[in-house]
Amino acid sequence: MSLSSTRLSKRASLLHLSALKLAQNMRSGNFKSLYRGQGIEFQDVREYLPGDNVRLIDWNVTARMGRAFIKQYNEDRELSVLILLDCSPSMYLPIQNKSKLSCAIETAALLLLACEQNDGAIGAVFFDGKIQFSCPPKSGRENSMMLLSKFDTLDSNSHASVTEGSERANGSALTAALKGAAKILKKRSLVFVISDFRTTGWEEHMARLSQKNDVVSIRITDSYDKKLPKMGTASFFDTETHKKHIFPTLSKDFAQKWEEAEHKRSQAWKDACTKHRAHPLMLSTEDDCVHILSQFFDSTKG
């Protein structure tokens, strides 16, 4: 077994332990309705009983037998999960040795393993300024290990300087990812959108995706979103636009406006999610994502 395979297996084992509780909470919360899909596989016919749905009457059998029979179907109970993972440059900046992307990847891996515990089908979409990877929900251990391997590669790359990422596309293709997700999902699914949401124009496509699916919007933040360290007049480089900005970090007025801007972004994101029936969940790089996710699923229990 290679060193990378050994590292991946060890990491998967540790995450599995944390995913057990998430799996139970995921299945018992408001999303439990996703296990009760409309049966699509014909099984048999049986005689009609008072109260049965008349739309299920098999008229051919009824005509032959001289009394009413209805069709029966096998119910599809496989949970379908899709993870949309933002890998845009703004997710790479490490704060106290942990970037937003590392936090997002850990969250995605936990959700993947929790889904696997529930014998579900899982897929993923990675995007930066364009769609980098797309896989529709599939079940099976082989698919799970393939996605974990993809997460592991992303996490390794997240520790590199953003200036080294020549293959990374600037901007964020969040809108395209949401739009594409609506196309590849064949049945009602549980969709996790993991991003810092530092882009615009995604609200309409979030609304459309939420109409036919259960969407959980996970906004990843770090301490710099609310407060910059005091280091005098400093030059900052925008990793997505490649523009430079000069900020007076010692200014109280600047610090207040910086904090107010973050509060405004956060509230706008939350309002948009609530309006379009997506479940908002804030997750900081300083948080224990296992604890936050467990709390979230526990709070959805009806």
C-alpha angles and dihedrals in degrees: 000000000000123000091251091050091049091050091048094049092049092049092047091052092053092046091048090064092054092043095060095076092041089054093055094046092046091054096045099044131083089291091069088096088072088071090061101069124166107271111250103175117082112231112169145309129258135183116281116258127197109273096029118133106266089208088071094059112126100220095190093057091040091055092049096046098039093231134072122279128179132209120248125207137197108247117236106227100166112125112230117207131182124188120202107198123194112218097168119139094261088065094059102066107113116223113190089347094306124096128201087249093056089051091047092049093050089050092048092049092051091050091048093052092044088054090049089053086058092051089245134154115248136189137171144207121203119196143169117160087335138016107283101176136007131183124167117225113289131169128226140077093264092060092047093051091047091055092044088053090052090050091049092052091049091049092051091051092048090071091061121093113271088233089063094058099094091160094055115103116224120241128024129285092198091129092052091047093053091046092048093048091058089055100047097046110092097184138020107298143176108251124194116197108195113188145118086241092222092154139072139236097046098110098084094051092044087055092051093047091050092054093071102021142043105253126195112194110205113192113199116209138172136200093266090063089070103027136015120213115258106254104139123250103349136181116232128196120214105221093202102043096026089226123140124226132189114219127187096219094179092059113105090205091054092047091051093049091047091054092044091051091054092048089051092050091047094049093046090052092048093047092050092050093048092047092052095042096249117140110244119215124176117208125181126202085238093058129095097244092201090057094044094048092046090051091048096052091042090054091055093061112118 
